[in-house]
XYZ file of C-alpha atoms in Angstrom:
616
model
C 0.000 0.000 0.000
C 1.544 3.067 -1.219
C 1.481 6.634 0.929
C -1.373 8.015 -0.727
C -3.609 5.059 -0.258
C -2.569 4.848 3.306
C -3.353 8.763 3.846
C -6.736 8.429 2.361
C -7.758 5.244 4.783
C -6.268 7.159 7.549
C -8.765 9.837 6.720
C -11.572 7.850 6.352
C -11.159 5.500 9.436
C -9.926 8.966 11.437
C -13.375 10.953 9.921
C -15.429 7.535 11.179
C -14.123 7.477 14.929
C -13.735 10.753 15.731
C -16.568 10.691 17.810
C -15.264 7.496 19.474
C -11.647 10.031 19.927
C -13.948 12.733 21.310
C -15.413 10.767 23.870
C -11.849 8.642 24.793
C -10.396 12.753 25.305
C -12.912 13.924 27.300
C -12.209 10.437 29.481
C -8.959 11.836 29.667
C -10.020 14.882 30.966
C -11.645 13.441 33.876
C -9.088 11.003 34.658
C -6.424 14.143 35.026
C -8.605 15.995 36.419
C -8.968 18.498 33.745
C -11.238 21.149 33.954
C -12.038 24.929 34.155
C -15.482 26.704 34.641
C -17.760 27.024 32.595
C -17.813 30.323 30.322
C -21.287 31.345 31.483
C -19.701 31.622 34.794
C -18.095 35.110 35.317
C -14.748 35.433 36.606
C -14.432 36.552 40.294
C -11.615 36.959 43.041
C -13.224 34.824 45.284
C -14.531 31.640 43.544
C -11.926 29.254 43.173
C -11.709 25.946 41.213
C -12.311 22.773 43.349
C -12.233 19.699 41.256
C -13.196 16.162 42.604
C -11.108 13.116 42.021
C -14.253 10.440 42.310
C -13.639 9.416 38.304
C -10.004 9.327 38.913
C -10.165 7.352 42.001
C -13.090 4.647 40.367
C -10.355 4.170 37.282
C -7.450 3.446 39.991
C -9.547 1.443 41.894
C -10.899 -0.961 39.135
C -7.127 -1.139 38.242
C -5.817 -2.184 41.852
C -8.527 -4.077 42.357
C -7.912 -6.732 39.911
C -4.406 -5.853 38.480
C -2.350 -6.477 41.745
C -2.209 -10.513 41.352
C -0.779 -11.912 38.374
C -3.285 -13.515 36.144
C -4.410 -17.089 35.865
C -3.820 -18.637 32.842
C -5.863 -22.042 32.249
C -5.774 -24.193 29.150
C -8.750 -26.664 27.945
C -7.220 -30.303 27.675
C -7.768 -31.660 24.161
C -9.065 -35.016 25.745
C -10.527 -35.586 29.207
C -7.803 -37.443 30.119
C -4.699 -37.908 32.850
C -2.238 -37.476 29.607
C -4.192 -34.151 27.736
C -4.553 -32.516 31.221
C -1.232 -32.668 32.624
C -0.238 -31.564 29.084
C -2.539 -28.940 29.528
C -1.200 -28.072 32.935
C 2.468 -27.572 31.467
C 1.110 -25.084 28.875
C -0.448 -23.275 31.618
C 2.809 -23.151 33.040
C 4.831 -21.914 29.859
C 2.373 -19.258 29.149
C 2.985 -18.280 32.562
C 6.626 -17.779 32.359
C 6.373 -16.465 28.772
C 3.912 -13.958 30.200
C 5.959 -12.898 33.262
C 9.263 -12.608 31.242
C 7.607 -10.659 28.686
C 6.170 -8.581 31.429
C 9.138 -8.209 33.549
C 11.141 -6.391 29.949
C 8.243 -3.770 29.993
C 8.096 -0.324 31.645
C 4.852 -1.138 32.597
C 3.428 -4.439 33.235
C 1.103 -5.556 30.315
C -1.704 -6.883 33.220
C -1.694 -2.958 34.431
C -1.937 -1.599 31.144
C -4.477 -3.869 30.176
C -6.722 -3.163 33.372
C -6.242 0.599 33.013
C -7.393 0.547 29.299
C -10.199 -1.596 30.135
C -11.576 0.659 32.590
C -10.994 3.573 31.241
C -11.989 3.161 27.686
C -13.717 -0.102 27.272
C -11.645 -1.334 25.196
C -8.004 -2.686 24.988
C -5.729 -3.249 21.844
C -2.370 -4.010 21.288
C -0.454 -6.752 19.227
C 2.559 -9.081 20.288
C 5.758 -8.402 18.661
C 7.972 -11.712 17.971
C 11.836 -10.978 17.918
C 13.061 -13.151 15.789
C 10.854 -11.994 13.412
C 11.906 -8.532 13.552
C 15.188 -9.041 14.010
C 15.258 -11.480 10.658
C 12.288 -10.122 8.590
C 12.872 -7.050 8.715
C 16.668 -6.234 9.467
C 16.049 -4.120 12.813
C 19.335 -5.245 13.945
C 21.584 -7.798 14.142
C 21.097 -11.065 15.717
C 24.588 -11.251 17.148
C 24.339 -8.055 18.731
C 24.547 -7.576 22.406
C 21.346 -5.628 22.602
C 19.467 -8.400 20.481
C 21.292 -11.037 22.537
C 20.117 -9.618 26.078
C 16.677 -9.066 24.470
C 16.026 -12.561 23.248
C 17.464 -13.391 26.629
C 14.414 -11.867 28.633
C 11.805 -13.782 26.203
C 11.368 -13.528 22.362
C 8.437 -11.765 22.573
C 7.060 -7.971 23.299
C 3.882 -6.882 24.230
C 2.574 -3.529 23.065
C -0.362 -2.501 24.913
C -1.714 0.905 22.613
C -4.037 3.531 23.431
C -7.273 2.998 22.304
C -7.641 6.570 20.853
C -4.902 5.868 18.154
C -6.200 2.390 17.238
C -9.108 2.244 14.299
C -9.843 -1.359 13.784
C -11.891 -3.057 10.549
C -14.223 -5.252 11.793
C -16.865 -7.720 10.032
C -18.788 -10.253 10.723
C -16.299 -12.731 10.578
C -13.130 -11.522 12.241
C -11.394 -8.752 12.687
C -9.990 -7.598 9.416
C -7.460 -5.232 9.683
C -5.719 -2.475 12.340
C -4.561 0.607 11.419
C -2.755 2.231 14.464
C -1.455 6.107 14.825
C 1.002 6.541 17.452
C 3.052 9.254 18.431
C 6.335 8.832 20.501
C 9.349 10.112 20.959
C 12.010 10.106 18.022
C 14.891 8.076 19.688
C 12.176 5.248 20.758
C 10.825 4.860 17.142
C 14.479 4.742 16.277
C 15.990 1.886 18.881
C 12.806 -0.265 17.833
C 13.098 -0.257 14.108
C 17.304 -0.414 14.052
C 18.513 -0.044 10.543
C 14.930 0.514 9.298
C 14.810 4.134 10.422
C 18.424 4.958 9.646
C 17.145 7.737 7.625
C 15.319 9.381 10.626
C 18.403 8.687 12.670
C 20.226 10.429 10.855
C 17.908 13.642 10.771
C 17.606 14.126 14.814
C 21.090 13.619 15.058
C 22.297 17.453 15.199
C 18.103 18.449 16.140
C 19.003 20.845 19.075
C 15.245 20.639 20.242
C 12.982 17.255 20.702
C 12.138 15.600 17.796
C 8.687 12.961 17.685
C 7.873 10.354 15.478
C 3.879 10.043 14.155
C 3.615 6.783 12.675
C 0.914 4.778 10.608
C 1.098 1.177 11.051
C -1.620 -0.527 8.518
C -1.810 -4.322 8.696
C -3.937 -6.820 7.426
C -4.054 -10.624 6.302
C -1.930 -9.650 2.980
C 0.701 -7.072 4.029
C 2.199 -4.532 6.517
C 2.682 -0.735 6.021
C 4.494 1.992 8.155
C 5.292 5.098 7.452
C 6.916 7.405 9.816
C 6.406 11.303 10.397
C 8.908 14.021 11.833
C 7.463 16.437 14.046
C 8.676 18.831 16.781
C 5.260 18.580 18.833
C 4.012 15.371 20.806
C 0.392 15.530 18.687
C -0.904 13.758 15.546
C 0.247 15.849 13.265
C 1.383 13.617 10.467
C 2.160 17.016 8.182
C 5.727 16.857 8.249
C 8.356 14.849 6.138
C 6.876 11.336 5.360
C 9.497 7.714 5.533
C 8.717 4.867 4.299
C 10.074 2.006 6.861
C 7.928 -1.003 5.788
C 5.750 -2.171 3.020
C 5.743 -5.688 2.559
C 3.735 -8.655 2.365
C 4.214 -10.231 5.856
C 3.519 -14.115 5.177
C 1.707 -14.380 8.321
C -1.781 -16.756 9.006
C -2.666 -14.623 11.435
C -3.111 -10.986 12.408
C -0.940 -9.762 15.208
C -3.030 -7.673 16.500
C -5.624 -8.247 19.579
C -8.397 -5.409 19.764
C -10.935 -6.152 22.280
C -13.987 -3.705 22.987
C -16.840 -3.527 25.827
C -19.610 -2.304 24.335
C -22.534 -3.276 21.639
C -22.904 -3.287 17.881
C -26.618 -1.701 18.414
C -25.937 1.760 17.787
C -24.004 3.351 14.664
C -22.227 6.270 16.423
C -18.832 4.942 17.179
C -19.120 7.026 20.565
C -22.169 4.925 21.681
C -20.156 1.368 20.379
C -18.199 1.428 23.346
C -18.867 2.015 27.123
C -16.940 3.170 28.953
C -16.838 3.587 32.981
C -17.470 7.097 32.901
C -19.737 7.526 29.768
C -22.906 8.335 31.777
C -21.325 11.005 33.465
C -19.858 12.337 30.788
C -23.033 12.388 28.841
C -24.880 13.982 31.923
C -22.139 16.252 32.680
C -22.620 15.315 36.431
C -18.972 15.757 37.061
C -19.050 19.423 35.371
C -21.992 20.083 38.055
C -19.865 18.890 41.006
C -17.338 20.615 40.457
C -19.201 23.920 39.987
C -21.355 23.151 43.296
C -18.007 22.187 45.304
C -16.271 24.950 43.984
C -18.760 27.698 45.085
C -19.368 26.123 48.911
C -15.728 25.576 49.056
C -14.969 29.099 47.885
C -17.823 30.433 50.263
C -16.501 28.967 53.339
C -13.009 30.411 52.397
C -14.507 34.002 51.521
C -16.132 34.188 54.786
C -13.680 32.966 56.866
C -11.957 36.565 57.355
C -15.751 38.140 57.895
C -16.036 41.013 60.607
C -17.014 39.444 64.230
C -17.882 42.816 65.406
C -19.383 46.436 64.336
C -18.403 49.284 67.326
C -18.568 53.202 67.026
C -16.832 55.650 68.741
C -16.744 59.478 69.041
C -13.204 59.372 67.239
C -14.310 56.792 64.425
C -11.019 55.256 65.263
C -12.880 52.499 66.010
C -12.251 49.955 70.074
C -9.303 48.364 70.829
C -9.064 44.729 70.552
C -6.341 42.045 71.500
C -7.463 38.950 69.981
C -4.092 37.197 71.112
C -5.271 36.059 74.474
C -8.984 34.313 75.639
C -11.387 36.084 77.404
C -9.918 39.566 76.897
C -11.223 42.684 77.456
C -12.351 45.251 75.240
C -10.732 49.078 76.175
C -13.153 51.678 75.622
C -12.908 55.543 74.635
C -14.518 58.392 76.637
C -17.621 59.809 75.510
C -20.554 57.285 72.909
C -19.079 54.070 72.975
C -21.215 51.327 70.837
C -19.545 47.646 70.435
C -21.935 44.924 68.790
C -20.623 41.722 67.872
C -22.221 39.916 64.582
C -22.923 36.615 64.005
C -21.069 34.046 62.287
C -21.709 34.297 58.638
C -23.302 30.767 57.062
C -22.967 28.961 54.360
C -26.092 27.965 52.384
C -26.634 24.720 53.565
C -28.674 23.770 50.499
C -25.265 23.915 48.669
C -24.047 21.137 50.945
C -27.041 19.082 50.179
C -26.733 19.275 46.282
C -23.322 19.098 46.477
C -23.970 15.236 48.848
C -26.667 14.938 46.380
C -24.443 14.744 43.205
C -21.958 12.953 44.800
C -23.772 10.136 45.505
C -25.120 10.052 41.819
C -21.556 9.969 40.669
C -20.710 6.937 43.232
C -23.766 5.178 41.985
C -22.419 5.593 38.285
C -18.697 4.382 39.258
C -17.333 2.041 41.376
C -18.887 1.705 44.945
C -17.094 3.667 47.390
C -16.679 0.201 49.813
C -14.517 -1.040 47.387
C -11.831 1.724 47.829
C -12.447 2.489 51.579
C -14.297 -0.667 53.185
C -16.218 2.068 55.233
C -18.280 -0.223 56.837
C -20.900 0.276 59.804
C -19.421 -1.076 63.270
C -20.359 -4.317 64.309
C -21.271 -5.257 60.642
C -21.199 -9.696 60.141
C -18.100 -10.553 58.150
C -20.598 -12.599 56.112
C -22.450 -9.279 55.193
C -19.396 -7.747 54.255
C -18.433 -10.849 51.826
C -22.597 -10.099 50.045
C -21.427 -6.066 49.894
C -18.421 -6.473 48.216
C -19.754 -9.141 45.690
C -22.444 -6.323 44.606
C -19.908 -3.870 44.165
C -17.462 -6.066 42.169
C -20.357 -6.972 40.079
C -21.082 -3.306 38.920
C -17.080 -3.327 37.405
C -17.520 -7.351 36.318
C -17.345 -6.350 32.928
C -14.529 -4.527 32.625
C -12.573 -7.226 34.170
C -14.234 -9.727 31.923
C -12.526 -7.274 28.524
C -8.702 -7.236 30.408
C -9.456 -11.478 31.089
C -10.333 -11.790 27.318
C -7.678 -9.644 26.031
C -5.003 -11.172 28.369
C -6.218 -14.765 27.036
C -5.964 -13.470 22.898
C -2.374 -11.932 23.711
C -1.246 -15.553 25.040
C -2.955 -17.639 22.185
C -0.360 -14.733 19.887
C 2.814 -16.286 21.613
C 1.712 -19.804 20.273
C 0.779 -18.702 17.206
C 4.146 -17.083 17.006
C 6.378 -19.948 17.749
C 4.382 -22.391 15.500
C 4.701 -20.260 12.692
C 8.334 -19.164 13.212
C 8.817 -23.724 14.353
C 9.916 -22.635 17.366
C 10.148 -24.860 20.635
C 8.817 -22.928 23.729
C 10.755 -23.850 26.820
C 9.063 -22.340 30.185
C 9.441 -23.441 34.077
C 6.997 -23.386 36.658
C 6.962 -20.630 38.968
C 4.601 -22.149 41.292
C 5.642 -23.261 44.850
C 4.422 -26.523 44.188
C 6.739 -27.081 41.231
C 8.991 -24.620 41.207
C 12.221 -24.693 38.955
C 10.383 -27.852 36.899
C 11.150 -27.197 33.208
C 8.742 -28.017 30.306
C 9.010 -27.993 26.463
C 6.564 -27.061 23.783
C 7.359 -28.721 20.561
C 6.269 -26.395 17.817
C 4.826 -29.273 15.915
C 3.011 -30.978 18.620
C 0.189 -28.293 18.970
C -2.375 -26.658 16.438
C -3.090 -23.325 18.199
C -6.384 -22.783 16.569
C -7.501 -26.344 18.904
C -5.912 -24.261 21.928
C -8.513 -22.308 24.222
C -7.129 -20.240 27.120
C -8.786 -19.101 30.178
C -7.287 -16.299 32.111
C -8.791 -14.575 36.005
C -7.803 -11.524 37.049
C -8.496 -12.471 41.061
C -9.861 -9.174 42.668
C -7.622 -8.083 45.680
C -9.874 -7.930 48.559
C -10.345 -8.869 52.023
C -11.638 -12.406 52.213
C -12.791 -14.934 54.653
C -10.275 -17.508 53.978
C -11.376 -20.216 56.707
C -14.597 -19.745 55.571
C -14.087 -20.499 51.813
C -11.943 -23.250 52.791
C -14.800 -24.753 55.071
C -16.645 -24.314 51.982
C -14.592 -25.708 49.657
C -14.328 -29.311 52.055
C -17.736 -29.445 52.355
C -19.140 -29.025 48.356
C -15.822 -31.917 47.871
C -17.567 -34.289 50.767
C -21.032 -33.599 49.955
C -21.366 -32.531 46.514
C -18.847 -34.029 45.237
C -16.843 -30.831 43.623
C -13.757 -31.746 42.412
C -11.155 -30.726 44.574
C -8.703 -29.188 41.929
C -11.855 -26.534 41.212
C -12.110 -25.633 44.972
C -8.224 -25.227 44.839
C -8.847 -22.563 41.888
C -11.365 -20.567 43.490
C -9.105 -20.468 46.488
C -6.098 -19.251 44.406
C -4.164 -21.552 43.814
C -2.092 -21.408 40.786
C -1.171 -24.524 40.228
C -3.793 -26.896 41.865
C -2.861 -30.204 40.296
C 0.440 -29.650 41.784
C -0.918 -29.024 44.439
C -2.905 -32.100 44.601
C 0.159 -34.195 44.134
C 2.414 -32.006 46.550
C -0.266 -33.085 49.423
C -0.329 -36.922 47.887
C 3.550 -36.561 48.595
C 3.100 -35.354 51.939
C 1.231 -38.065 52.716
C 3.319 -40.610 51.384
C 6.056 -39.181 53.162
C 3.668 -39.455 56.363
C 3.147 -42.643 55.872
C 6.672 -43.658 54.991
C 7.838 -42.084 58.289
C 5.469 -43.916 60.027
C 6.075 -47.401 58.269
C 9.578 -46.718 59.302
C 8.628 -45.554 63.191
C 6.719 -48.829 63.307
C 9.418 -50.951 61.458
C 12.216 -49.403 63.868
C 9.988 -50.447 66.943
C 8.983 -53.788 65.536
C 13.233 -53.895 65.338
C 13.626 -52.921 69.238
C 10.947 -55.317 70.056
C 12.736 -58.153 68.495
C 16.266 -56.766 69.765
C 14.741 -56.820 73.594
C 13.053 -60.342 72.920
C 16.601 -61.625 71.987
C 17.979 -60.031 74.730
C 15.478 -61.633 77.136
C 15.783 -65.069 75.007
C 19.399 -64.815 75.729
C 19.520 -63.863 79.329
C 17.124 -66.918 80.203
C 19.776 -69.057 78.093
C 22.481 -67.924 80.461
C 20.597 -68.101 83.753
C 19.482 -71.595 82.622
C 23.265 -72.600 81.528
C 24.248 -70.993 84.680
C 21.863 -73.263 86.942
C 22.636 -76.145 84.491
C 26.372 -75.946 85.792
C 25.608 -75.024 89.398
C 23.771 -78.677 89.515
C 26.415 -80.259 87.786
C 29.109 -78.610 90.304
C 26.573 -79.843 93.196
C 26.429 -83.407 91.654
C 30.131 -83.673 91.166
C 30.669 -81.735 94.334
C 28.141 -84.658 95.799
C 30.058 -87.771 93.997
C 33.575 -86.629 95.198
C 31.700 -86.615 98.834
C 30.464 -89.710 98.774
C 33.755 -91.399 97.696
C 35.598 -90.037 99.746
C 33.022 -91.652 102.382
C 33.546 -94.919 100.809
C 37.381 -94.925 100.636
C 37.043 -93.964 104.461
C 34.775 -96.199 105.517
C 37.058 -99.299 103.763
C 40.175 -98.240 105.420
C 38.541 -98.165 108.619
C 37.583 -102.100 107.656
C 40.320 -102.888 105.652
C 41.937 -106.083 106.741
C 45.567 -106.545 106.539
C 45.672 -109.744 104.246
C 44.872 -106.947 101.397
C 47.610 -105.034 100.897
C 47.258 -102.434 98.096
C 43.226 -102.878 96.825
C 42.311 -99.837 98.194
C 44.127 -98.355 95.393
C 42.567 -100.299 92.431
C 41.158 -98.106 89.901
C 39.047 -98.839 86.912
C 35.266 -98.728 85.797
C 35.028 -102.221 87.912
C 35.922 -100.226 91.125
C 33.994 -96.928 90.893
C 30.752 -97.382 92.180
C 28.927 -94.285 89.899
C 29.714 -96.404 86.977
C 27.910 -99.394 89.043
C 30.980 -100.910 90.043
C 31.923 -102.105 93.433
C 35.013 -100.155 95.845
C 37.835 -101.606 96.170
C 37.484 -102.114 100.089
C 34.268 -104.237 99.831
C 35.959 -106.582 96.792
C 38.164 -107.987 100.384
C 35.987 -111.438 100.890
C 32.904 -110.785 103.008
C 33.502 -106.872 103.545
C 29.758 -105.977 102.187
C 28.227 -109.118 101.494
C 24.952 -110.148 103.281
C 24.526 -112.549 105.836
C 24.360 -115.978 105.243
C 25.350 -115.561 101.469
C 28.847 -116.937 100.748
C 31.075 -115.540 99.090
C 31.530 -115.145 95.123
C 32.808 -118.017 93.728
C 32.218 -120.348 96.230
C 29.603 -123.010 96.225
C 27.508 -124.605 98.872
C 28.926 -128.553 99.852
């Protein structure tokens, strides 16, 4: 697409939305805090500007509300599964990393940009930038440079979140067909992002001795890409000054880059009234206009009349009393002669002011954001459980704003894959959940169709919650309903909550291996002290076992020597030297006979003769 077809869509798109601009300015307005009276107002000493900060605060609060925690990405499983959902599960986890390198690179983080646009203008765009393809495709710079080697480093890809006042999209009924974005920045940034590209411009601010800004046109479609570039010395749109040509090229892409997501409804023609944003209504009423004007005048009233006379006197002199204000309860010193002192009253402010001024207020609050949300001004002694009903109402009022930043977050991440499948590149990611944390997965580029991926993303408002309540909860829909328990993980906040699963299967594995190993070790000491015992009673019985022996031999050596002194006391002297005869014959334990009774008729009955000798 050549310059002059490029400048004639710009004017037509520009001519279509300029409603749509007019509305997104006057946003602006408000969100700054921009404003001056009125000119049917006349100009006085006294009347002052006071300007309330109740849009301003209902933008920031939408934003901290549900931009503080990082969102939750969560990817369908092809298949239901154990294989497709832990598959699933590691996605989840690169597209977390990707999404937190890519956001740690930026100035600000994409999930803050994307929140603020959402709120404020009801509608987010931007487009993911893949750096290997610029680097390559388009000759930025070199890939062996140190600033493209640190910048791959981070993550290969960028995420430009664009104000939606520069950003006229082409929609149908289909898809969205193409983007055409105008952006203004400052020279030196145009130049370090486009390298070699914008040499040409580099070389024109070079000796500039004032700031120089760069108004581009960035047209793409399904076909091709177009930018041209525009020198100016003022930060506006002003695309009047010397025209560069940096690309215009067929791109070769399947997909568009681009993500432009918009709250609003395709009822109405007027591209003001196609989008909705937080502070339309009052915009359209001019309620914030009439605040200001009513808080401006009983502000500037109470100021006037601050320094009022407290007193009218006269005196013959006209010098007026004397009065020392510096001390309490002083007196007043009179003149001689007509003296009149009369104090006046304190002047008031008209307290129907006050009320229209309450009265307006509260409209605004009941256009915006509820005011519990950014105070928690709560009655005393209000149930916890009341509180937890309040703030669901009042989250539900900016529901769809957070429902725009969840959709856009979840295009931005289906870009990335659609990125590395193209460019058949692997996507490498680790988990940063506690669960899992340092575990590293791979995406083969190959492996995945990204048109069968759907992603999921919550923004999880930061608020004040009953955790032991939702946990309570949670146990009893698992027990009684039957909820699965990795959903009641999720609404807790829990990243990761199949790892968590298995991180509390571990712990209890571990429990039970500790105690399998308590009871093993005492089943061990039990044994050890039965030994002991069995071995003990072995020695006390071996003990006894040789103390009877000792008595028996102790007993035998008794009794012999009994024997041998009862046969010398009979032995006769025909028998020299049987005393002495040894041998089994002799010992009387082996049921032999002693050698003193083998003497003929030493222990022999009566009346029984002698061995060997027969009756005649």
């Amino acid at each position: 697409m050549n310059l002059q077809k490029l400048t004639a869509l710009h004017n037509r798109l520009t001519n279509h939305f300029k409603d749509r601009d007019a509305l997104f300015d006057k946003v602006d307005q408000h969100v700054h805090c921009i404003w001056e009276f009125p000119k049917e107002i006349p100009e006085t000493s006294w009347l002052r500007p006071v300007k309330t900060t109740d849009p301003s605060d209902a933008i920031q609060t939408t934003v901290r509300t549900f931009a503080t925690h990082n969102p939750k990405f969560r990817v369908t499983p092809l298949a239901n599964d154990s294989p497709n959902k832990q598959r699933a599960n590691e996605i989840e986890q690169i597209i977390r990393w990707h999404w937190k390198k890519a956001s740690q690179r930026a100035e600000i983080k994409p999930t803050w940009d994307i929140m603020e646009s959402a709120a404020r203008y009801a509608m987010v765009a931007g487009q993911v930038v893949y750096l290997p393809c610029q680097f390559e495709t388009y000759k930025t710079m070199g890939k062996s440079s140190p600033k493209a080697k640190y910048a791959l480093s981070q993550s290969p890809f960028v995420i430009q979140i664009s104000n939606p006042k520069g950003i006229y999209p082409q929609y149908s009924d289909m898809l969205l067909e193409s983007v055409l974005a105008v952006r203004s920045q400052p020279a030196e940034d145009f130049v370090s992002f486009w390298g070699d590209r914008a040499k040409d411009i580099k070389k024109k601010i070079k000796d500039s001795p004032e700031p120089m800004y760069v108004i581009s046109w960035d047209h793409t479609d399904y076909d091709e890409r177009t930018v041209f570039a525009f020198l100016s010395t003022s930060n506006t749109d002003d695309a009047s000054g010397e025209p560069f040509e940096i690309v215009n090229e067929p791109h070769g892409l399947p997909f568009l880059p681009w993500v432009v997501k918009t709250w609003g409804n395709t009822l109405d023609t007027s591209s003001k009234h196609r989008v909705n944003p937080m502070l339309a209504s009052i915009i359209e009423g001019g309620q914030w206009d009439t605040q200001n004007i009513l808080e401006s005048i009983g502000t500037s009233l109470v100021i006037q009349r601050a320094a009022a006379p407290v007193a009218y006197d006269e005196t013959p002199s006209g010098e007026g009393l004397e009065t020392d204000f510096s001390e309490p309860a002083t007196t007043i010193h009179g003149t001689t002669g007509l003296t009149k002192y009369t104090p006046l009253p304190s002047p008031h402010v008209d307290p129907q002011i006050a009320a229209y001024t309450d009265r307006f207020g509260a409209r605004m609050s009941k256009a915006l954001v509820a005011r519990v949300l950014q105070n928690l001004d709560f009655p005393s002694g209000t149930a916890y459980s009341s509180v937890e009903k309040i703030l669901d109402v009042a989250l539900g009022a900016v529901a769809p704003y957070k429902l725009l930043a969840q959709d856009a977050i979840g295009e931005f991440a289906k870009k990335m894959l659609e990125w590395a499948h193209f460019w058949k590149d692997d996507l490498v990611g680790y988990s940063s959940s506690r669960e899992r944390r340092g575990e590293r997965y791979t995406l083969m580029h190959d492996e995945f169709d990204p048109s069968d991926i759907d992603i999921e993303v919550t923004l999880t408002p930061h608020l004040p919650i009953d955790q032991v309540a939702m946990m309570n909860a949670g146990i009893l829909g698992n027990k009684n309903l039957k909820i699965p328990l990795g959903r009641i993980l999720e609404d807790l906040g829990y990243e990761d909550a199949e790892a968590a699963i298995e991180e509390w299967e571990q712990e209890r594995q571990n429990e039970n291996a500790i105690s399998l190993g308590l009871r093993q070790d005492q089943l061990d000491l039990e044994l050890q002290v039965e030994a002991k015992r069995a071995q003990i009673a072995q020695q006390m019985q071996m003990a006894q076992q040789m103390q009877m022996e000792q008595q028996m031999q102790a007993q035998q050596a008794q009794m012999e020597q009994q024997v041998q002194a009862q046969a010398m006391a009979n032995a006769s002297p025909q028998s020299p030297g049987l005393e002495n005869a040894t041998g089994a014959a002799f010992n009387p334990v082996q049921g032999g006979t002693p050698p003193v009774q083998m003497e003929r008729g030493v222990g022999r009955p009566t009346g029984r003769p002698p061995a060997g000798k027969g009756l005649k």
